[in-house]
PDB file of C-alpha atoms and ligand atoms in Angstrom:
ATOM      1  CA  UNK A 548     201.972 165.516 157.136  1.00 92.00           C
ATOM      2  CA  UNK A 549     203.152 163.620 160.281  1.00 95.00           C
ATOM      3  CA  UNK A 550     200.225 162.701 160.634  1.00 97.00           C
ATOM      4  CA  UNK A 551     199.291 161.054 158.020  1.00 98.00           C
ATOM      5  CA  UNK A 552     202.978 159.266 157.883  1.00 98.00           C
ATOM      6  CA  UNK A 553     202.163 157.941 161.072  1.00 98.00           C
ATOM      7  CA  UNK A 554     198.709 156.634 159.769  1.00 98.00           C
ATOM      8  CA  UNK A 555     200.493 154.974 156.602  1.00 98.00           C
ATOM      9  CA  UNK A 556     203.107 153.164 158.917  1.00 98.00           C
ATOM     10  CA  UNK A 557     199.709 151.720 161.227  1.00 98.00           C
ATOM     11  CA  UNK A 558     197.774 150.261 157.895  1.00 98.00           C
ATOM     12  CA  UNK A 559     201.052 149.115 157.055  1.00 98.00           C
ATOM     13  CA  UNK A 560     201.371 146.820 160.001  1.00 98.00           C
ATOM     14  CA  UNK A 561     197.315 146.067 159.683  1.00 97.00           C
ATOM     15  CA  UNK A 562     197.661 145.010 155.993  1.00 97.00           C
ATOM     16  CA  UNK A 563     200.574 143.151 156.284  1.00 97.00           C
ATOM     17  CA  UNK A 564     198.730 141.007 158.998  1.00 95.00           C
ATOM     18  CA  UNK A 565     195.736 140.748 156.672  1.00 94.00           C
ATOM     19  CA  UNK A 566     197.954 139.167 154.385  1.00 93.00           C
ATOM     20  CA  UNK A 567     199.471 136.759 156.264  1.00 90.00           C
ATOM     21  CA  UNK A 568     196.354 135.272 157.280  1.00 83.00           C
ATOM     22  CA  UNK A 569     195.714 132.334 155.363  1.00 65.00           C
ATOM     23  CA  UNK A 570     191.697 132.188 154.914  1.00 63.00           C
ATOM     24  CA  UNK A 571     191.815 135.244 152.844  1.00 61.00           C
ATOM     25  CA  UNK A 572     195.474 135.401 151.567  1.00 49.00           C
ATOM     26  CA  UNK A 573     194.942 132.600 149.058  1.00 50.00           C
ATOM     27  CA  UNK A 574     192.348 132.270 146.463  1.00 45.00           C
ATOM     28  CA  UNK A 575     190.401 128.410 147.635  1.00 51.00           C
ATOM     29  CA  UNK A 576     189.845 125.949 144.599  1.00 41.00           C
ATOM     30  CA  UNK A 577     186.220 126.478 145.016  1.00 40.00           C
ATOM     31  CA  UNK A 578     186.066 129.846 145.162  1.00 36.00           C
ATOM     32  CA  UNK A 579     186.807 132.003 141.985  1.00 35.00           C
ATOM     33  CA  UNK A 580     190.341 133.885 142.644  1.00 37.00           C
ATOM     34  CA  UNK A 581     188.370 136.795 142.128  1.00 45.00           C
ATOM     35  CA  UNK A 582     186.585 136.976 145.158  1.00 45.00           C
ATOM     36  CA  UNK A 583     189.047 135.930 147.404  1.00 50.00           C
ATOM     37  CA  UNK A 584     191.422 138.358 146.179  1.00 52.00           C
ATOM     38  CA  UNK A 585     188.596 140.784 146.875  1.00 65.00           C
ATOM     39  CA  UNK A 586     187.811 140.007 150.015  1.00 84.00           C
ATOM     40  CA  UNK A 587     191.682 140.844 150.643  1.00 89.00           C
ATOM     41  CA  UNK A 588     191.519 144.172 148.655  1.00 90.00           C
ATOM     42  CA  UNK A 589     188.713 145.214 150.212  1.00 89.00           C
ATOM     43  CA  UNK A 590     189.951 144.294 153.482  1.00 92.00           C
ATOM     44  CA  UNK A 591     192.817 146.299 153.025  1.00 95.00           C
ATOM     45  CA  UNK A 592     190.966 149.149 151.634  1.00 95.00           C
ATOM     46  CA  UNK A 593     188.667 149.430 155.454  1.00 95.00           C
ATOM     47  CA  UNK A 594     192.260 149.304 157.007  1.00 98.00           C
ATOM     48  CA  UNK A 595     193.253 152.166 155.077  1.00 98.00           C
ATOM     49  CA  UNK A 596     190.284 154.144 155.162  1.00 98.00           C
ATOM     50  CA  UNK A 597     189.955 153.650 159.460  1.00 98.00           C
ATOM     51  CA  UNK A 598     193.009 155.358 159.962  1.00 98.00           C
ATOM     52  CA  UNK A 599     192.517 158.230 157.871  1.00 98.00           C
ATOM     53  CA  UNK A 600     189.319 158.694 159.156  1.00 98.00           C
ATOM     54  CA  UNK A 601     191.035 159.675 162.453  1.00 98.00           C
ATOM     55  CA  UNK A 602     193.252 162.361 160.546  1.00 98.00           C
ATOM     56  CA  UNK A 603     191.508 165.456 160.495  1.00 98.00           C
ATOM     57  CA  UNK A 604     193.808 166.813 158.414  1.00 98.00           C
ATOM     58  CA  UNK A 605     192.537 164.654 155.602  1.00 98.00           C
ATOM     59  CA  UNK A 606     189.810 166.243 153.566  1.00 98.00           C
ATOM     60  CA  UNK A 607     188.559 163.815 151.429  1.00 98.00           C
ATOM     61  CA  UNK A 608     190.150 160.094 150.148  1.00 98.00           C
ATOM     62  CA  UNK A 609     189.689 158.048 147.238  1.00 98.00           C
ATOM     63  CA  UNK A 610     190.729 154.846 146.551  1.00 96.00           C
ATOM     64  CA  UNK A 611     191.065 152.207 143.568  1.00 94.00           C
ATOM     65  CA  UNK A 612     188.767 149.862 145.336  1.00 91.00           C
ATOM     66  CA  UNK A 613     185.979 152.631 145.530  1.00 92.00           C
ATOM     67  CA  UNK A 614     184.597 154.200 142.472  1.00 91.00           C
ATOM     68  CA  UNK A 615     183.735 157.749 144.020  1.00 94.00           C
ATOM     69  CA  UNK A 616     185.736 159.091 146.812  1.00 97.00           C
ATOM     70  CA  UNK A 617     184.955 159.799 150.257  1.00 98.00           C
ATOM     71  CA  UNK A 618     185.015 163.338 151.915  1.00 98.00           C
ATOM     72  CA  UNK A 619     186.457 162.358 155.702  1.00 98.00           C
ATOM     73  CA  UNK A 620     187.115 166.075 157.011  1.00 98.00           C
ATOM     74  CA  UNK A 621     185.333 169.018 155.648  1.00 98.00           C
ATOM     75  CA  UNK A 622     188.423 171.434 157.307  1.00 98.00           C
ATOM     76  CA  UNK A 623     191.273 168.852 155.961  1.00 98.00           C
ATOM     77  CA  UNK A 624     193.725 170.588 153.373  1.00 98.00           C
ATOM     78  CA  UNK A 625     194.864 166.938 151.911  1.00 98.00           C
ATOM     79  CA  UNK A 626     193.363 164.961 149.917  1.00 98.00           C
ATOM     80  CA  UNK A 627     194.521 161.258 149.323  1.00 98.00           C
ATOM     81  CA  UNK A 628     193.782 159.142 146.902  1.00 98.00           C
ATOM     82  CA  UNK A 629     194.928 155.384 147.420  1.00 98.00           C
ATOM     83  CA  UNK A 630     195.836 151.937 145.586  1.00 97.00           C
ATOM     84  CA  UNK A 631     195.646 149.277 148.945  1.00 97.00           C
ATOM     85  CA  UNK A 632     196.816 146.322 147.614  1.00 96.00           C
ATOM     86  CA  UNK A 633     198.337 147.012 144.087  1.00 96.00           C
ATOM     87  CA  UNK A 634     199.377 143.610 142.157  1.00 94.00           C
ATOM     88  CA  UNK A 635     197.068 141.468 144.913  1.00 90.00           C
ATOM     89  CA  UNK A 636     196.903 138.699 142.236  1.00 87.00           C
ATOM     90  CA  UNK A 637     200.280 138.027 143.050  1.00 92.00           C
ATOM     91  CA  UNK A 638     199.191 137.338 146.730  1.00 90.00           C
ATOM     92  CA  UNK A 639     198.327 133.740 145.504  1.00 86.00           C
ATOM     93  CA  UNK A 640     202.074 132.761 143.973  1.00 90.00           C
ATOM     94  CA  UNK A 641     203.406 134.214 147.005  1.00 93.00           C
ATOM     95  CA  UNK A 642     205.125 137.169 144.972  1.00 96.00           C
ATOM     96  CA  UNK A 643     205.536 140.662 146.630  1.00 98.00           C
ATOM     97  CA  UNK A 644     202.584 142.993 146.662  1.00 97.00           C
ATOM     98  CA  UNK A 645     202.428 147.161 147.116  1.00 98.00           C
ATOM     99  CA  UNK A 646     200.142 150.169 148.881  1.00 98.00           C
ATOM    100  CA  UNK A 647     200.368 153.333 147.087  1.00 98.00           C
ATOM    101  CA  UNK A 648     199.339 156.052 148.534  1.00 98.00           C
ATOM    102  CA  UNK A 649     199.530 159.992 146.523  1.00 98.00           C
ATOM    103  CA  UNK A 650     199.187 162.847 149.018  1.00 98.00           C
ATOM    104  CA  UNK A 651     197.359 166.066 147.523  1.00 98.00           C
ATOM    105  CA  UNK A 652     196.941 169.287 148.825  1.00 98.00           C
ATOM    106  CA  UNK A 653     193.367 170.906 147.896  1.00 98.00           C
ATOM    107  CA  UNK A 654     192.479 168.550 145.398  1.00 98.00           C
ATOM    108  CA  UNK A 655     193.476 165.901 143.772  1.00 98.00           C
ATOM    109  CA  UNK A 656     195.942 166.947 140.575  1.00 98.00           C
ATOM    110  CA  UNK A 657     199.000 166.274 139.376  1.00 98.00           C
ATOM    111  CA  UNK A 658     200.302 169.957 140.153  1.00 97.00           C
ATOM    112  CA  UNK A 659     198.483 169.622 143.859  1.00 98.00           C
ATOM    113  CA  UNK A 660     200.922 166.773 144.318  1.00 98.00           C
ATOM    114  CA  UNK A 661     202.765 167.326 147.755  1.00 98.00           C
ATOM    115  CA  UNK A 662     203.778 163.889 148.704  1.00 98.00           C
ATOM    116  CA  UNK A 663     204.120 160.198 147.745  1.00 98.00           C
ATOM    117  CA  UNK A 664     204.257 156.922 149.340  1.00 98.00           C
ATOM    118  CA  UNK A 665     204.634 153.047 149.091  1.00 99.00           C
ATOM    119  CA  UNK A 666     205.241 150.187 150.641  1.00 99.00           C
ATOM    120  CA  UNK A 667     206.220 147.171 149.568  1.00 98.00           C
ATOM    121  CA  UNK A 668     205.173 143.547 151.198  1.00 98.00           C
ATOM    122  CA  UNK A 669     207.905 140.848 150.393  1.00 98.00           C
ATOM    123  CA  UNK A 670     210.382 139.041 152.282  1.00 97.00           C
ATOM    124  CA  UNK A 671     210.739 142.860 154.165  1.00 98.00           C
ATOM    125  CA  UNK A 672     208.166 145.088 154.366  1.00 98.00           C
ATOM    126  CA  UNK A 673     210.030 148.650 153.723  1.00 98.00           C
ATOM    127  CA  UNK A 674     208.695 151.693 152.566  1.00 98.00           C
ATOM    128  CA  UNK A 675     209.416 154.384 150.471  1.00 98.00           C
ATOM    129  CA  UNK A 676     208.312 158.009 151.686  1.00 98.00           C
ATOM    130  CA  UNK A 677     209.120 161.034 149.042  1.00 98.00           C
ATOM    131  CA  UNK A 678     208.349 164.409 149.992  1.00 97.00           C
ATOM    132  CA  UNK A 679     211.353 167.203 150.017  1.00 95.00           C
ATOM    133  CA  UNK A 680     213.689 163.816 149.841  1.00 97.00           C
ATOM    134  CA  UNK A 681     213.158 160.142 148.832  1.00 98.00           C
ATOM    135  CA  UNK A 682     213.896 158.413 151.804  1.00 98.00           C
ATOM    136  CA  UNK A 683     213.329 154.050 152.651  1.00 98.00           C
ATOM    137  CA  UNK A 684     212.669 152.356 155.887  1.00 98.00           C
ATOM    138  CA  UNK A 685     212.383 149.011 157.116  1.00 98.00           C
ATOM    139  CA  UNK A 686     209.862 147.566 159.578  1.00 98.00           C
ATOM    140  CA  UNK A 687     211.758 145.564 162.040  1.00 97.00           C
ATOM    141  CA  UNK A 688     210.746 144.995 165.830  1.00 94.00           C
ATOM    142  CA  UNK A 689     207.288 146.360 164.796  1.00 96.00           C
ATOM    143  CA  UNK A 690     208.863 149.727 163.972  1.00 98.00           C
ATOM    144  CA  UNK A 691     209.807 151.703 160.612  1.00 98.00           C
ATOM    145  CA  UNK A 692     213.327 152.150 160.839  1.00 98.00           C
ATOM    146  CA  UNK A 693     215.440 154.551 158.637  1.00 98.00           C
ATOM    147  CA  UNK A 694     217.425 152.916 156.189  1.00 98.00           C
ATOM    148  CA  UNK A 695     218.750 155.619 153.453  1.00 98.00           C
ATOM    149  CA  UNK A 696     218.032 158.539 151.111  1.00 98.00           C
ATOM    150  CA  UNK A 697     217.341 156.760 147.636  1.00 98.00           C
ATOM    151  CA  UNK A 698     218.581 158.294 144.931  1.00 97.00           C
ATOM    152  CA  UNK A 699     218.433 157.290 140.888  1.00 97.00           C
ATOM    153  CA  UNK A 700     222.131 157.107 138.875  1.00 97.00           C
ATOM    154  CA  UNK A 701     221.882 158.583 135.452  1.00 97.00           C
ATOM    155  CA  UNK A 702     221.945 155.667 133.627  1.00 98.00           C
ATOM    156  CA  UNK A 703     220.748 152.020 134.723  1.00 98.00           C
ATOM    157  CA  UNK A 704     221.080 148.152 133.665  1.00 98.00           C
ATOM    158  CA  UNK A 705     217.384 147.025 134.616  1.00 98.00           C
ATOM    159  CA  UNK A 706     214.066 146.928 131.950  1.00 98.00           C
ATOM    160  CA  UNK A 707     210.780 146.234 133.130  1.00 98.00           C
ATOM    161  CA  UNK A 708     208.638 146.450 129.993  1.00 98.00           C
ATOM    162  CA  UNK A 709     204.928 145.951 131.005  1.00 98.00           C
ATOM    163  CA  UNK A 710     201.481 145.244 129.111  1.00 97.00           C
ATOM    164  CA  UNK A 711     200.964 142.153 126.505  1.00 96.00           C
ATOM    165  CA  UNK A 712     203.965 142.262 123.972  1.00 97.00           C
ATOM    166  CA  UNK A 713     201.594 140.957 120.766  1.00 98.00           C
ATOM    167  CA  UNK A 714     199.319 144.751 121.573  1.00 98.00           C
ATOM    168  CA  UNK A 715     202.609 147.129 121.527  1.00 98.00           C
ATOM    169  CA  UNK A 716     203.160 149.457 118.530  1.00 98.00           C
ATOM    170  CA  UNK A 717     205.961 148.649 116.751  1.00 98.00           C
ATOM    171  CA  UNK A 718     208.179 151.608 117.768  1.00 98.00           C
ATOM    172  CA  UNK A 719     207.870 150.963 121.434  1.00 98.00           C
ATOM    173  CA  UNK A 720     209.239 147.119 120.987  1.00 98.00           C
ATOM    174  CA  UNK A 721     212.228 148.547 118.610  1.00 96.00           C
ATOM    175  CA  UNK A 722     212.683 150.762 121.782  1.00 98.00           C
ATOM    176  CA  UNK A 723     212.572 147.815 124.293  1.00 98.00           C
ATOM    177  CA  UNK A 724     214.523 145.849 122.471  1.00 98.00           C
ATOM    178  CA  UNK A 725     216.911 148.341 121.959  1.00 97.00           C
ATOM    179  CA  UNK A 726     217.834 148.271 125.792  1.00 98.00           C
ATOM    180  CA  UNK A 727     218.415 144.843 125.730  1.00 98.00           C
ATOM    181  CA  UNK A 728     220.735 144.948 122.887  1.00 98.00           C
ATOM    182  CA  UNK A 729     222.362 147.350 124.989  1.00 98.00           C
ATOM    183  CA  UNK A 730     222.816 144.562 128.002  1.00 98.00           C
ATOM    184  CA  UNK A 731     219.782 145.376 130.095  1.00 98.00           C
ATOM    185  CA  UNK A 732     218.170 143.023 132.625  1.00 98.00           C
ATOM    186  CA  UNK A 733     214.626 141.969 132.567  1.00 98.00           C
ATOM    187  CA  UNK A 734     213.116 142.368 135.790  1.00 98.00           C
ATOM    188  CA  UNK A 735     209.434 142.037 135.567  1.00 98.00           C
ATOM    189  CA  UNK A 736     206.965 140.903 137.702  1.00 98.00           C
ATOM    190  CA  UNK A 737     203.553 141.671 137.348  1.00 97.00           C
ATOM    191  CA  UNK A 738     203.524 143.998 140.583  1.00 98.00           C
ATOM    192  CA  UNK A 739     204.080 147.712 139.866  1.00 98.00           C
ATOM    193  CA  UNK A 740     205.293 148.269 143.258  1.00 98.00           C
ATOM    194  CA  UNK A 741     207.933 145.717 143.352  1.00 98.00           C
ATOM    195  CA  UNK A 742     209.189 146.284 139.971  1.00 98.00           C
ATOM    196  CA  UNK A 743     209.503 150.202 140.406  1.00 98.00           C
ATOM    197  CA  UNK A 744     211.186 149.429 143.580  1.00 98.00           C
ATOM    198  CA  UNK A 745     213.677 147.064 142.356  1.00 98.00           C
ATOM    199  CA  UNK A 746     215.099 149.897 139.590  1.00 98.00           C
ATOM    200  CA  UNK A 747     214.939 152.446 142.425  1.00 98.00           C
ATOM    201  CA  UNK A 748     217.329 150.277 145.114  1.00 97.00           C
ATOM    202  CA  UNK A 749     219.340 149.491 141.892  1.00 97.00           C
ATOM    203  CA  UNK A 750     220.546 152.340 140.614  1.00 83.00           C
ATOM    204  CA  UNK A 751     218.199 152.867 137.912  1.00 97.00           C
ATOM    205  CA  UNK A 752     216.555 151.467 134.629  1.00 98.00           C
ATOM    206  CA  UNK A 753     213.111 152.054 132.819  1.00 98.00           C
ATOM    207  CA  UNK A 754     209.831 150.854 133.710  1.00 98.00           C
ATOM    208  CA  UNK A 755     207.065 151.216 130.746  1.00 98.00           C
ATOM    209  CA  UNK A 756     203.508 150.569 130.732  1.00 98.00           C
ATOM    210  CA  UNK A 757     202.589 151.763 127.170  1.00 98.00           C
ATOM    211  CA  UNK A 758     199.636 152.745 125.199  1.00 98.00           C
ATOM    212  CA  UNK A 759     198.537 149.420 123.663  1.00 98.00           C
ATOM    213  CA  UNK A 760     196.159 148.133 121.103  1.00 97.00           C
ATOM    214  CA  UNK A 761     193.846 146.652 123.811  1.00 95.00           C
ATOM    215  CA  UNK A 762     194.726 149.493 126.257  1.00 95.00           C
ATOM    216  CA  UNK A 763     194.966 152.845 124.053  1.00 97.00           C
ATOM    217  CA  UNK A 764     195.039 155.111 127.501  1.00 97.00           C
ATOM    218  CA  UNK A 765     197.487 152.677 129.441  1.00 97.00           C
ATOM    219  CA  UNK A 766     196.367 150.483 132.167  1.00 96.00           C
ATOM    220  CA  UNK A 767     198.035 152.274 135.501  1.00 97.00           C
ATOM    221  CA  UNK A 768     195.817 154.826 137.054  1.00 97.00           C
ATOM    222  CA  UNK A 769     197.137 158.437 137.495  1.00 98.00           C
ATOM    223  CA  UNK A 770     195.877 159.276 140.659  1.00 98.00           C
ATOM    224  CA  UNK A 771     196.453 156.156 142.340  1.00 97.00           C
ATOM    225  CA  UNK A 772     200.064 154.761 140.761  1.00 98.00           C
ATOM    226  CA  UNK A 773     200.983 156.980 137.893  1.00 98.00           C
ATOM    227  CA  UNK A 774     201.456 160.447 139.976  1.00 98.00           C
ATOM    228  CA  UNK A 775     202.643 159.167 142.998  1.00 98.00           C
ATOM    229  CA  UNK A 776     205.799 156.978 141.396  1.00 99.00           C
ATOM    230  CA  UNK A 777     206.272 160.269 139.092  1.00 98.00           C
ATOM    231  CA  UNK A 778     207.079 162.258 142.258  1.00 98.00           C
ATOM    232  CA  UNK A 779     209.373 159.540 143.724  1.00 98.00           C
ATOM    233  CA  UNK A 780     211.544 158.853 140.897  1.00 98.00           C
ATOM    234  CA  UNK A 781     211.701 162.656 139.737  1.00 98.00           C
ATOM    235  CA  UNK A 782     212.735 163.705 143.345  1.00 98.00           C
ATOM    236  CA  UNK A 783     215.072 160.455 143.336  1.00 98.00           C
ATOM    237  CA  UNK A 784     216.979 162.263 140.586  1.00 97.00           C
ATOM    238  CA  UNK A 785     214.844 160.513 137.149  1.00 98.00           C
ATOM    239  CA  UNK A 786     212.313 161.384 135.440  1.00 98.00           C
ATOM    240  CA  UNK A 787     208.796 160.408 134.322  1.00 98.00           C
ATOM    241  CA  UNK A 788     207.023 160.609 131.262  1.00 98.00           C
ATOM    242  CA  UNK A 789     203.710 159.481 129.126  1.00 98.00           C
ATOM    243  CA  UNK A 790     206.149 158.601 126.004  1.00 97.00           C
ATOM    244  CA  UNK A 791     206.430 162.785 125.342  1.00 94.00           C
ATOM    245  CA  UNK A 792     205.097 164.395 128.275  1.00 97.00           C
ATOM    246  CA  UNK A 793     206.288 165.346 131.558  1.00 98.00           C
ATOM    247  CA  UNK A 794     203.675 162.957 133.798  1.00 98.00           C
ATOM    248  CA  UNK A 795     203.339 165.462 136.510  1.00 98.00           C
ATOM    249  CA  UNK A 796     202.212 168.144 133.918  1.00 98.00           C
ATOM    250  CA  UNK A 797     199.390 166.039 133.237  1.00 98.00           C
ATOM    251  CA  UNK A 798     195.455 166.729 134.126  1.00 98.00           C
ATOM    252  CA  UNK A 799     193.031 164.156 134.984  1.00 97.00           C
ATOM    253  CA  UNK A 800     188.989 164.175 134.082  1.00 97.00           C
ATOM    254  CA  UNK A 801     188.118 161.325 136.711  1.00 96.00           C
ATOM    255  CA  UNK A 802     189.593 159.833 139.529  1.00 96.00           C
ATOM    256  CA  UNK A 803     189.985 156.798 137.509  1.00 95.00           C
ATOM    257  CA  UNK A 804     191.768 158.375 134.683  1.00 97.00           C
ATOM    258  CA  UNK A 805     194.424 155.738 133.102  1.00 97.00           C
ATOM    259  CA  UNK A 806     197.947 156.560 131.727  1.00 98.00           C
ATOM    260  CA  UNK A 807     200.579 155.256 129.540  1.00 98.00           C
ATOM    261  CA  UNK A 808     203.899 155.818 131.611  1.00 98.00           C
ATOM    262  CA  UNK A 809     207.823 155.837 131.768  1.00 98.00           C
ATOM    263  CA  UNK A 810     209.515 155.993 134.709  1.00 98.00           C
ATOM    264  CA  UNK A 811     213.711 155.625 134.919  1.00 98.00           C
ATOM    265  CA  UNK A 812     216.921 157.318 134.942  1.00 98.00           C
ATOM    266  CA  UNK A 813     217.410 160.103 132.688  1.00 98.00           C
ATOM    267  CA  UNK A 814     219.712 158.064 129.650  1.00 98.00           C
ATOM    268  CA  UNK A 815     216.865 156.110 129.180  1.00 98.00           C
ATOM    269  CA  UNK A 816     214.002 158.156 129.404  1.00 98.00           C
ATOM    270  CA  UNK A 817     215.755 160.031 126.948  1.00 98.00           C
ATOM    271  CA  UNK A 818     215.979 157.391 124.719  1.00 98.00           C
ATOM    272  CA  UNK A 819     212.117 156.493 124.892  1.00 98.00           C
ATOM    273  CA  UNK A 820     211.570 160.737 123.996  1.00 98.00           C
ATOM    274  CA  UNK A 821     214.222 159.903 120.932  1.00 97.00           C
ATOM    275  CA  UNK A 822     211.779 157.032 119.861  1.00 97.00           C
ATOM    276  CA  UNK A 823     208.276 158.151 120.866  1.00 97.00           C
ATOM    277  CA  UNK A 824     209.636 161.822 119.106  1.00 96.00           C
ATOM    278  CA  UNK A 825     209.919 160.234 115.731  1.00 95.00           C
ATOM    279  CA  UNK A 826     206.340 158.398 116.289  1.00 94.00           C
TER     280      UNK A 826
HETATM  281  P1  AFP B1209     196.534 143.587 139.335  1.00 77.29           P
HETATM  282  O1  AFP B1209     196.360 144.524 140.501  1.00 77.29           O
HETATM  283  O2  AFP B1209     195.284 143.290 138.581  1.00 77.29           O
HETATM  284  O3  AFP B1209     197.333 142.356 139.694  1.00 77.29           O
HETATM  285  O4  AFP B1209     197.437 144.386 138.275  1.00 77.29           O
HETATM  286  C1  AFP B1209     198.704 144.837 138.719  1.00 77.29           C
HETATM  287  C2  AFP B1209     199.016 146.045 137.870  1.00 77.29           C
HETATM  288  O5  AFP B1209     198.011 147.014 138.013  1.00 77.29           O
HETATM  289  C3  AFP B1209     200.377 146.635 138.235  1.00 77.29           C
HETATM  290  O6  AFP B1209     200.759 146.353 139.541  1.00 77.29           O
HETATM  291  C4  AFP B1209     201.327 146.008 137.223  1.00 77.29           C
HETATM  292  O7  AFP B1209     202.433 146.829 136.908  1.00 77.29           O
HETATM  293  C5  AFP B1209     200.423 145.803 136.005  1.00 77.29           C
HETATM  294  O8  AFP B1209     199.100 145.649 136.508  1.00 77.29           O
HETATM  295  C6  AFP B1209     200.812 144.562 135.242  1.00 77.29           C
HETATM  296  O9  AFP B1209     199.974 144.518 134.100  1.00 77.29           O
HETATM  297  P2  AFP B1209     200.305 143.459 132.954  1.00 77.29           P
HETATM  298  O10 AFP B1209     200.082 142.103 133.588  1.00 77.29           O
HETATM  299  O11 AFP B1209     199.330 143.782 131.851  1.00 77.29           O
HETATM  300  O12 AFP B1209     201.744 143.659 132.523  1.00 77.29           O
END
């Protein structure tokens, strides 16, 4: 597992340099956003996959970018799977970005689960490594630095409700809005990384990304994003569910496998299982 900490802390660095240079950080009038924003996800998604390639502890990878995934090490007992530049539309309005990375052991699964990471790329770059304990560090002088063990309060003041308000059922806006009639914050950005982040480092709150008219399965993928923010926030102290379902109890059919998720303290996950409960 040091190992591959070590290699996440190297593409960190290499991605973060990939971003700051300006010929592929910004979509170009001419060419459609698209395509530029490719050529940046896919250049983050070699990064990633040339360091694990030297971990031969790694059996196989898979990443969002890729639609199969990629056996590295036929004796490697973890499998990876990979989102390299989560929210890389934002890259263009200069808002922060994310790498998520969910560590397997054996195969990928929600139950094979043995570690999660992510980094974020804003004004810091600081990560977020969860394995027996949730712990943050900052990259300053070209190093990760420890910062602090991260830990969720029960009950939080920030609401990040995701997906296209006009294709929510009815019960999950009487649920949102319920928060704010409470006194919650919106914080919502766009980036899953950044928002997740931002409820973690404050104490707590709920981030949702429903089941929606135009997305009946959810938009995150579970591999990817949905699994490995379920194992930070529930070893951070919340929890992290599909509206009724424990997330990490969940099975997958294909690497790409979408879910509808919760993730927050435990007052208001509890108050999305009230509403979903009676749905
Ligand atoms: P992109 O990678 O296409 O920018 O999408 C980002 C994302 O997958 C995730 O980071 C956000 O939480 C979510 O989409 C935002 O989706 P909505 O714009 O539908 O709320």
């Amino acid at each position: 597992m040091d190992a591959i900490f070590e290699a996440i802390q190297k593409t960190a660095k290499r991605i973060k340099t990939a971003i700051d240079i300006k010929d592929i950080g910004y979509s170009q009038q001419e060419n459609s956003s698209g395509e530029t924003q490719l050529q940046l996800d896919i250049k983050c998604d070699m990064i990633i996959e040339e360091e694990f390639s030297k971990i031969s502890s790694i059996h196989t990878i898979a990443s969002e970018e890729k639609e199969k995934e990629m056996l590295l090490h036929k004796d490697g007992k973890y499998f990876i799977a990979y989102d390299p530049l989560d929210g890389s539309s934002l890259v263009d309005v200069n808002l922060s970005v994310g790498s998520i990375f969910g560590i397997y052991e054996n195969s990928f699964g929600a139950k094979n689960m043995v570690a999660s990471c992510y980094v974020v790329f804003g004004p810091r770059v600081e990560m977020v490594f969860a394995h027996n304990k949730v712990k943050m560090y900052l990259l300053q002088n070209d190093e990760f630095e420890f910062v602090k063990e991260v830990r969720l309060n029960e009950k939080g003041k920030l609401n990040a409700p995701g997906g296209t308000q006009q294709n929510w059922k009815p019960y999950h806006k009487e649920m949102v809005d319920s928060l704010f009639a409470e006194g919650y914050r919106l914080r919502y950005s766009g980036g899953m990384v950044p928002d997740l982040h931002q409820i973690l480092l404050k104490g707590g709150g709920l981030f949702s990304y429903p089941a929606t008219s135009d997305k009946p399965d959810g938009k995150l993928r579970k591999l990817f994003e949905v699994f490995p923010f379920a194992f930070v926030y529930k070893k951070a102290g919340g929890e992290a569910i599909d509206g009724k379902n424990d997330l990490m109890e969940l099975e997958h059919n294909h690497i790409h496998d979408t879910s509808p998720c919760f993730f927050g303290s435990k007052y208001e996950i509890d108050k999305v299982k009230e509403v979903y409960g009676r749905n």
